[in-house]
Short mmCIF file of C-alpha atoms and ligand atoms in Angstrom, two decimals:
data_model
loop_
_atom_site.label_atom_id
_atom_site.label_comp_id
_atom_site.label_asym_id
_atom_site.label_seq_id
_atom_site.Cartn_x
_atom_site.Cartn_y
_atom_site.Cartn_z
CA LEU A 36 -2.88 -8.69 25.18
CA LEU A 37 -3.19 -8.59 28.96
CA GLN A 38 0.05 -10.54 29.17
CA ASN A 39 1.98 -8.39 26.72
CA VAL A 40 0.81 -4.82 27.33
CA ALA A 41 1.21 -3.70 30.94
CA SER A 42 -1.90 -1.54 31.17
CA VAL A 43 -4.93 -1.90 28.93
CA ASP A 44 -8.58 -1.01 29.41
CA LEU A 45 -10.30 -4.02 27.85
CA VAL A 46 -14.06 -3.87 27.24
CA VAL A 47 -15.73 -7.12 26.18
CA VAL A 48 -18.97 -6.95 24.15
CA ASP A 49 -20.82 -10.11 23.09
CA ILE A 50 -24.50 -10.92 22.52
CA ASN A 51 -24.07 -13.91 24.84
CA LYS A 52 -24.24 -12.10 28.18
CA GLU A 53 -23.52 -15.15 30.33
CA ARG A 54 -20.39 -15.97 28.35
CA THR A 55 -19.30 -12.31 28.53
CA LEU A 56 -19.56 -12.35 32.31
CA GLY A 57 -17.65 -15.63 32.48
CA ASP A 58 -14.93 -14.29 30.18
CA ILE A 59 -14.62 -11.09 32.21
CA LEU A 60 -14.25 -12.90 35.55
CA ASP A 61 -11.72 -15.26 33.97
CA LEU A 62 -9.74 -12.42 32.32
CA GLN A 63 -9.80 -10.22 35.43
CA ASP A 64 -7.92 -13.00 37.22
CA VAL A 65 -5.00 -12.38 34.83
CA THR A 66 -4.66 -8.67 35.61
CA PRO A 67 -2.87 -8.71 39.00
CA LEU A 68 -0.38 -11.21 37.59
CA THR A 69 0.62 -9.15 34.55
CA GLY A 70 0.27 -5.42 35.22
CA SER A 71 -2.50 -2.96 35.97
CA SER A 72 -5.07 -3.62 33.24
CA VAL A 73 -8.82 -3.27 33.67
CA VAL A 74 -11.30 -5.76 32.13
CA ARG A 75 -15.00 -4.96 32.08
CA SER A 76 -18.17 -5.55 30.11
CA GLY A 77 -19.63 -2.69 28.14
CA THR A 78 -21.41 -1.59 25.00
CA TYR A 79 -20.30 -0.35 21.60
CA ASP A 80 -20.53 3.21 22.98
CA ASP A 81 -17.37 2.42 24.96
CA ALA A 82 -15.52 2.50 21.62
CA SER A 83 -15.92 6.29 21.50
CA ASP A 84 -12.43 6.87 22.94
CA ALA A 85 -10.89 3.47 22.22
CA ASP A 86 -7.65 2.95 20.30
CA ILE A 87 -8.68 -0.39 18.79
CA ALA A 88 -11.89 -2.33 18.13
CA VAL A 89 -11.09 -6.03 17.77
CA ILE A 90 -13.79 -8.02 16.00
CA THR A 91 -13.75 -11.77 16.62
CA ALA A 92 -17.51 -12.47 16.57
CA GLY A 93 -18.87 -15.02 14.17
CA VAL A 94 -20.78 -18.24 13.82
CA PRO A 95 -19.35 -21.56 12.65
CA ARG A 96 -20.82 -23.40 9.67
CA GLN A 97 -23.86 -25.55 10.50
CA PRO A 98 -24.52 -28.96 8.88
CA GLY A 99 -26.15 -28.45 5.48
CA GLU A 100 -25.18 -24.80 5.36
CA SER A 101 -23.17 -23.49 2.42
CA ARG A 102 -20.09 -21.29 2.78
CA LEU A 103 -22.10 -18.54 1.15
CA ASP A 104 -24.79 -18.83 3.85
CA LEU A 105 -22.02 -18.48 6.42
CA PHE A 106 -20.55 -15.43 4.67
CA LYS A 107 -23.98 -13.83 4.69
CA LYS A 108 -24.55 -14.59 8.38
CA ASN A 109 -21.14 -13.30 9.42
CA THR A 110 -21.56 -10.21 7.24
CA ASN A 111 -24.82 -9.45 9.05
CA ILE A 112 -23.07 -9.92 12.40
CA LEU A 113 -20.31 -7.59 11.20
CA LYS A 114 -22.85 -4.91 10.24
CA ALA A 115 -24.45 -5.18 13.69
CA ILE A 116 -21.04 -4.46 15.22
CA VAL A 117 -19.31 -1.98 12.89
CA THR A 118 -22.22 0.46 12.54
CA PRO A 119 -22.73 1.16 16.28
CA ILE A 120 -18.97 1.36 16.81
CA VAL A 121 -18.66 4.02 14.10
CA ASN A 122 -21.73 5.81 15.50
CA SER A 123 -20.04 5.94 18.92
CA GLY A 124 -17.49 8.38 17.46
CA PHE A 125 -14.74 5.73 17.39
CA GLU A 126 -11.62 6.99 15.61
CA GLY A 127 -9.19 4.12 16.27
CA CYS A 128 -8.26 1.06 14.23
CA PHE A 129 -10.44 -1.95 13.46
CA VAL A 130 -8.66 -5.31 13.78
CA ILE A 131 -10.64 -8.31 12.49
CA SER A 132 -10.15 -12.07 12.78
CA SER A 133 -13.70 -13.32 12.06
CA ASN A 134 -13.91 -15.50 8.95
CA PRO A 135 -13.75 -15.25 6.04
CA VAL A 136 -11.27 -12.69 7.34
CA ASP A 137 -10.10 -11.09 4.09
CA VAL A 138 -13.67 -10.52 2.88
CA LEU A 139 -14.89 -9.32 6.29
CA THR A 140 -11.94 -6.92 6.58
CA THR A 141 -12.77 -5.49 3.13
CA ILE A 142 -16.43 -5.13 4.16
CA THR A 143 -15.47 -3.47 7.48
CA GLN A 144 -13.51 -0.84 5.57
CA HIS A 145 -16.51 -0.25 3.26
CA LEU A 146 -19.05 -0.13 6.11
CA SER A 147 -16.96 2.11 8.34
CA GLY A 148 -15.76 4.47 5.62
CA PHE A 149 -12.45 4.53 7.55
CA SER A 150 -9.19 5.03 5.70
CA LYS A 151 -7.75 1.67 4.59
CA GLU A 152 -4.74 2.04 6.93
CA LYS A 153 -7.06 1.90 9.93
CA VAL A 154 -8.68 -1.43 9.05
CA ILE A 155 -6.54 -4.55 9.48
CA GLY A 156 -7.29 -8.27 9.23
CA THR A 157 -5.25 -11.06 10.81
CA GLY A 158 -4.97 -12.50 7.29
CA THR A 159 -2.15 -14.97 6.80
CA SER A 160 -0.40 -14.15 10.10
CA LEU A 161 -1.56 -17.46 11.53
CA ASP A 162 -0.69 -19.35 8.34
CA SER A 163 2.80 -17.79 8.30
CA ALA A 164 3.32 -18.91 11.91
CA ARG A 165 2.11 -22.37 10.89
CA LEU A 166 4.62 -22.42 8.01
CA CYS A 167 7.46 -21.69 10.46
CA VAL A 168 6.25 -24.55 12.69
CA GLU A 169 6.08 -26.98 9.76
CA LEU A 170 9.56 -25.95 8.53
CA ALA A 171 11.08 -26.22 12.01
CA LEU A 172 9.59 -29.68 12.53
CA LYS A 173 10.74 -30.84 9.10
CA LEU A 174 14.32 -29.57 9.60
CA ASN A 175 14.47 -30.36 13.32
CA VAL A 176 15.57 -26.82 14.24
CA LEU A 177 14.19 -24.30 16.72
CA VAL A 178 11.29 -22.36 15.25
CA SER A 179 13.13 -19.13 16.12
CA GLU A 180 15.75 -20.07 13.50
CA ILE A 181 13.20 -19.72 10.68
CA LYS A 182 13.03 -16.17 9.27
CA ASN A 183 11.00 -14.47 6.56
CA ALA A 184 8.86 -17.49 5.69
CA TYR A 185 5.56 -16.00 4.61
CA VAL A 186 2.18 -17.28 3.54
CA LEU A 187 0.37 -14.85 1.24
CA GLY A 188 -3.07 -14.43 -0.32
CA GLU A 189 -6.32 -15.65 1.21
CA HIS A 190 -6.54 -16.94 4.77
CA GLY A 191 -8.19 -20.04 3.35
CA ASP A 192 -7.80 -22.69 0.68
CA SER A 193 -6.14 -20.46 -1.94
CA LEU A 194 -3.30 -19.38 0.37
CA PHE A 195 0.25 -19.97 -0.88
CA ALA A 196 3.73 -19.98 0.65
CA THR A 197 6.63 -17.96 -0.69
CA PHE A 198 10.11 -19.19 0.20
CA ALA A 199 12.39 -16.87 -1.80
CA GLU A 200 13.34 -14.69 1.21
CA ALA A 201 13.03 -17.45 3.84
CA THR A 202 16.12 -18.49 5.76
CA VAL A 203 16.92 -21.16 8.30
CA LEU A 204 19.97 -20.71 10.55
CA GLY A 205 20.89 -17.84 8.22
CA LYS A 206 20.88 -20.02 5.08
CA ASN A 207 18.47 -19.48 2.21
CA LEU A 208 15.97 -22.32 1.92
CA SER A 209 17.11 -23.04 -1.65
CA GLU A 210 20.49 -24.14 -0.19
CA ILE A 211 18.89 -26.82 1.97
CA ALA A 212 18.86 -30.19 0.22
CA ALA A 213 16.05 -31.62 2.38
CA LEU A 214 13.69 -28.98 1.01
CA ASP A 215 13.07 -30.00 -2.58
CA LYS A 216 10.07 -28.68 -4.53
CA LYS A 217 7.84 -31.64 -3.59
CA THR A 218 8.62 -31.24 0.12
CA LEU A 219 7.89 -27.50 0.03
CA LEU A 220 4.51 -28.21 -1.62
CA GLU A 221 3.76 -30.79 1.08
CA LEU A 222 4.62 -28.24 3.79
CA GLU A 223 2.35 -25.67 2.13
CA GLU A 224 -0.49 -28.23 2.01
CA SER A 225 0.09 -29.03 5.65
CA VAL A 226 -0.27 -25.32 6.49
CA ARG A 227 -3.46 -25.15 4.40
CA SER A 228 -5.09 -28.03 6.28
CA ARG A 229 -3.75 -27.20 9.75
CA GLY A 230 -6.75 -25.10 10.87
CA SER A 231 -9.23 -27.83 9.82
CA ARG A 232 -7.12 -30.48 11.53
CA ILE A 233 -7.22 -28.52 14.79
CA ILE A 234 -10.98 -27.92 14.43
CA ASP A 235 -11.57 -31.66 13.82
CA LEU A 236 -9.58 -32.48 16.95
CA LYS A 237 -10.81 -29.84 19.43
CA GLY A 238 -13.68 -27.92 17.82
CA ALA A 239 -11.95 -24.56 17.26
CA THR A 240 -8.53 -22.92 17.03
CA HIS A 241 -7.69 -20.56 19.88
CA TYR A 242 -4.09 -19.78 20.80
CA GLY A 243 -2.44 -18.99 17.46
CA VAL A 244 -4.97 -16.40 16.34
CA ALA A 245 -5.04 -14.86 19.83
CA VAL A 246 -1.29 -14.19 19.64
CA CYS A 247 -1.63 -12.84 16.07
CA LEU A 248 -4.27 -10.39 17.33
CA MET A 249 -2.07 -9.48 20.29
CA LYS A 250 0.92 -8.72 18.04
CA ILE A 251 -1.14 -6.44 15.80
CA CYS A 252 -2.76 -4.63 18.76
CA LYS A 253 0.56 -4.25 20.61
CA ALA A 254 2.20 -2.80 17.48
CA ILE A 255 -0.59 -0.21 17.26
CA LEU A 256 -0.68 0.62 20.99
CA ASN A 257 3.13 0.91 21.25
CA ASP A 258 3.66 2.48 17.80
CA GLU A 259 6.17 -0.31 17.09
CA GLU A 260 6.63 -0.11 13.31
CA VAL A 261 6.91 -3.88 13.14
CA THR A 262 6.55 -5.99 10.00
CA LEU A 263 3.75 -8.55 10.26
CA PRO A 264 1.91 -10.64 7.69
CA ILE A 265 -1.68 -9.35 7.82
CA SER A 266 -4.74 -8.90 5.65
CA ALA A 267 -3.79 -5.58 4.08
CA PRO A 268 -5.43 -3.33 1.48
CA LEU A 269 -3.98 -3.96 -1.96
CA VAL A 270 -3.90 -0.74 -3.95
CA GLY A 271 -1.93 -1.82 -6.99
CA HIS A 272 0.27 -4.25 -5.02
CA TYR A 273 0.70 -7.53 -6.92
CA GLY A 274 -1.42 -5.92 -9.67
CA GLN A 275 -4.53 -6.07 -7.42
CA LYS A 276 -6.78 -3.43 -5.95
CA ASP A 277 -10.00 -2.92 -3.96
CA ILE A 278 -9.41 -6.03 -1.85
CA TYR A 279 -7.68 -7.03 1.40
CA LEU A 280 -5.36 -10.03 1.20
CA GLY A 281 -2.45 -11.53 3.11
CA THR A 282 0.90 -9.79 2.66
CA PRO A 283 3.52 -8.37 5.04
CA ALA A 284 2.96 -4.80 6.19
CA ILE A 285 4.49 -2.38 8.69
CA ILE A 286 2.14 -1.79 11.62
CA ALA A 287 2.51 1.32 13.77
CA GLY A 288 0.43 3.70 15.88
CA GLY A 289 -1.91 4.77 13.09
CA GLY A 290 -2.47 1.22 11.81
CA ILE A 291 -0.86 0.13 8.54
CA LYS A 292 2.15 2.36 7.86
CA GLN A 293 3.22 0.53 4.70
CA VAL A 294 2.02 -2.47 2.72
CA ILE A 295 5.04 -4.48 1.61
CA GLU A 296 4.91 -6.05 -1.84
CA MET A 297 7.13 -9.12 -1.89
CA GLN A 298 9.06 -10.07 -5.03
CA LEU A 299 7.00 -12.91 -6.50
CA VAL A 300 7.71 -15.15 -9.46
CA ALA A 301 5.03 -15.38 -12.18
CA THR A 302 3.38 -18.51 -10.72
CA GLU A 303 3.12 -16.87 -7.29
CA ARG A 304 1.61 -13.71 -8.82
CA GLN A 305 -0.98 -15.96 -10.48
CA LYS A 306 -1.78 -17.51 -7.12
CA MET A 307 -2.27 -14.02 -5.62
CA ALA A 308 -4.56 -13.17 -8.57
CA LEU A 309 -6.57 -16.35 -7.90
CA SER A 310 -7.02 -15.42 -4.22
CA ALA A 311 -8.13 -11.94 -5.30
CA GLU A 312 -10.60 -13.34 -7.86
CA LYS A 313 -12.05 -15.66 -5.23
CA MET A 314 -12.50 -12.78 -2.76
CA ARG A 315 -14.12 -10.60 -5.43
CA ALA A 316 -16.55 -13.40 -6.36
CA ILE A 317 -17.56 -13.76 -2.70
CA LEU A 318 -18.01 -10.00 -2.33
CA ALA A 319 -20.11 -9.90 -5.52
CA SER A 320 -22.30 -12.76 -4.24
CA LEU A 321 -23.13 -10.73 -1.14
CA GLU A 322 -24.36 -7.72 -3.11
N1 NAI B 463 -8.65 -15.56 11.22
C1 NAI B 463 -8.26 -16.60 11.94
O1 NAI B 463 -7.08 -16.98 11.88
C2 NAI B 463 -9.25 -17.27 12.83
C3 NAI B 463 -10.57 -16.91 12.72
N2 NAI B 463 -11.51 -17.49 13.52
C4 NAI B 463 -12.88 -17.06 13.29
O2 NAI B 463 -13.34 -16.30 14.41
C5 NAI B 463 -14.75 -16.39 14.50
C6 NAI B 463 -15.15 -16.80 15.90
O3 NAI B 463 -14.63 -18.09 16.18
P1 NAI B 463 -14.68 -18.66 17.68
O4 NAI B 463 -14.13 -17.63 18.62
O5 NAI B 463 -14.08 -20.01 17.65
O6 NAI B 463 -16.26 -18.79 17.86
P2 NAI B 463 -17.08 -18.75 19.22
O7 NAI B 463 -18.43 -19.30 18.86
O8 NAI B 463 -16.30 -19.36 20.34
O9 NAI B 463 -17.21 -17.19 19.55
C7 NAI B 463 -17.92 -16.33 18.73
C8 NAI B 463 -18.60 -15.34 19.63
O10 NAI B 463 -19.25 -14.38 18.79
C9 NAI B 463 -20.41 -13.97 19.49
N3 NAI B 463 -21.36 -13.33 18.59
C10 NAI B 463 -22.11 -13.90 17.63
N4 NAI B 463 -22.89 -12.97 17.05
C11 NAI B 463 -22.60 -11.79 17.63
C12 NAI B 463 -23.09 -10.46 17.45
N5 NAI B 463 -24.01 -10.17 16.53
N6 NAI B 463 -22.58 -9.51 18.24
C13 NAI B 463 -21.65 -9.79 19.17
N7 NAI B 463 -21.15 -11.02 19.38
C14 NAI B 463 -21.63 -12.00 18.62
C15 NAI B 463 -20.96 -15.27 20.09
O11 NAI B 463 -21.88 -15.02 21.12
C16 NAI B 463 -19.67 -15.93 20.55
O12 NAI B 463 -19.38 -15.61 21.90
C17 NAI B 463 -15.18 -17.41 13.43
O13 NAI B 463 -15.58 -16.69 12.26
C18 NAI B 463 -13.89 -18.17 13.17
O14 NAI B 463 -13.87 -18.79 11.90
C19 NAI B 463 -11.18 -18.39 14.49
C20 NAI B 463 -9.87 -18.77 14.64
C21 NAI B 463 -8.81 -18.30 13.78
C1 PYR B 464 -10.26 -21.06 12.14
C2 PYR B 464 -9.19 -20.56 11.28
O1 PYR B 464 -9.41 -19.72 10.43
C3 PYR B 464 -7.86 -21.10 11.44
O2 PYR B 464 -7.48 -21.59 12.51
O3 PYR B 464 -7.10 -21.06 10.46
#
């Protein structure tokens, strides 16, 4: 964000005070090189006049711990963050990347009572970027030549890719012989496992999600009206409601300006329904 928005007032809040101080010193070093931003430590009260509250806090899964235990822990962390931010008088947008991101985005909207447009999850933005990388590597083209390749549904195991509107060098993917059905399924599987592969190799994923968060925040701060794949509120889209899931949406100054429902074939709609069922089951288990 410091690199892409010339002047931001960035307040870092974390329960780990030493790490916060380290992050602030490290981030302050960026500011003279990129604009006139200010980076400082603060409290949730600083959200009172903020445009955006970005939530990235969370704990990773411990050995022997179930996913459900992790959901519960991260939900408790979320409560400890969202409630004081709302109490500060904050009227901006929440942007969430903590996992499981679709569930935590849904819970943030419930906890905050904010309108759905003002609560956004990173959703399948990272997975969609990963799909473009996988396609570009497979076809040996520049990644910038891949357009409209989207991953939808859960940011997690039930994600799925949709290729109907995807193009490479201006050609629809269905016209490219190298991309038969089996290959496309392999690419989708590669996207699905990419986060775990990175975590196995270096412990966590950093850069991709950071840029996804930057793009969402920049679109809000600059009122850009840009289409991004995010975790968006489904209110009848794909036949689903009361849940956030990955789909493209137009992001502007007030948050989500429009959720875009892509044309899906029956099997893809079923996959979206499966993601939604999974999210609902997790939400129900937390009650
Ligand atoms: N949606 C996505 O595409 C991605 C999501 N993630 C998720 O982001 C979350 C964080 O991951 P990392 O940054 O790698 O972990 P990390 O351990 O490096 O950072 C998490 C931070 O949260 C802080 N924290 C914990 N409890 C807190 C509380 N109650 N209040 C304030 N701060 C608190 C910790 O002190 C720590 O500094 C995880 O849930 C991870 O799965 C990570 C990468 C991609
Ligand atoms: C950690 C995570 O959610 C990812 O990199 O996909």
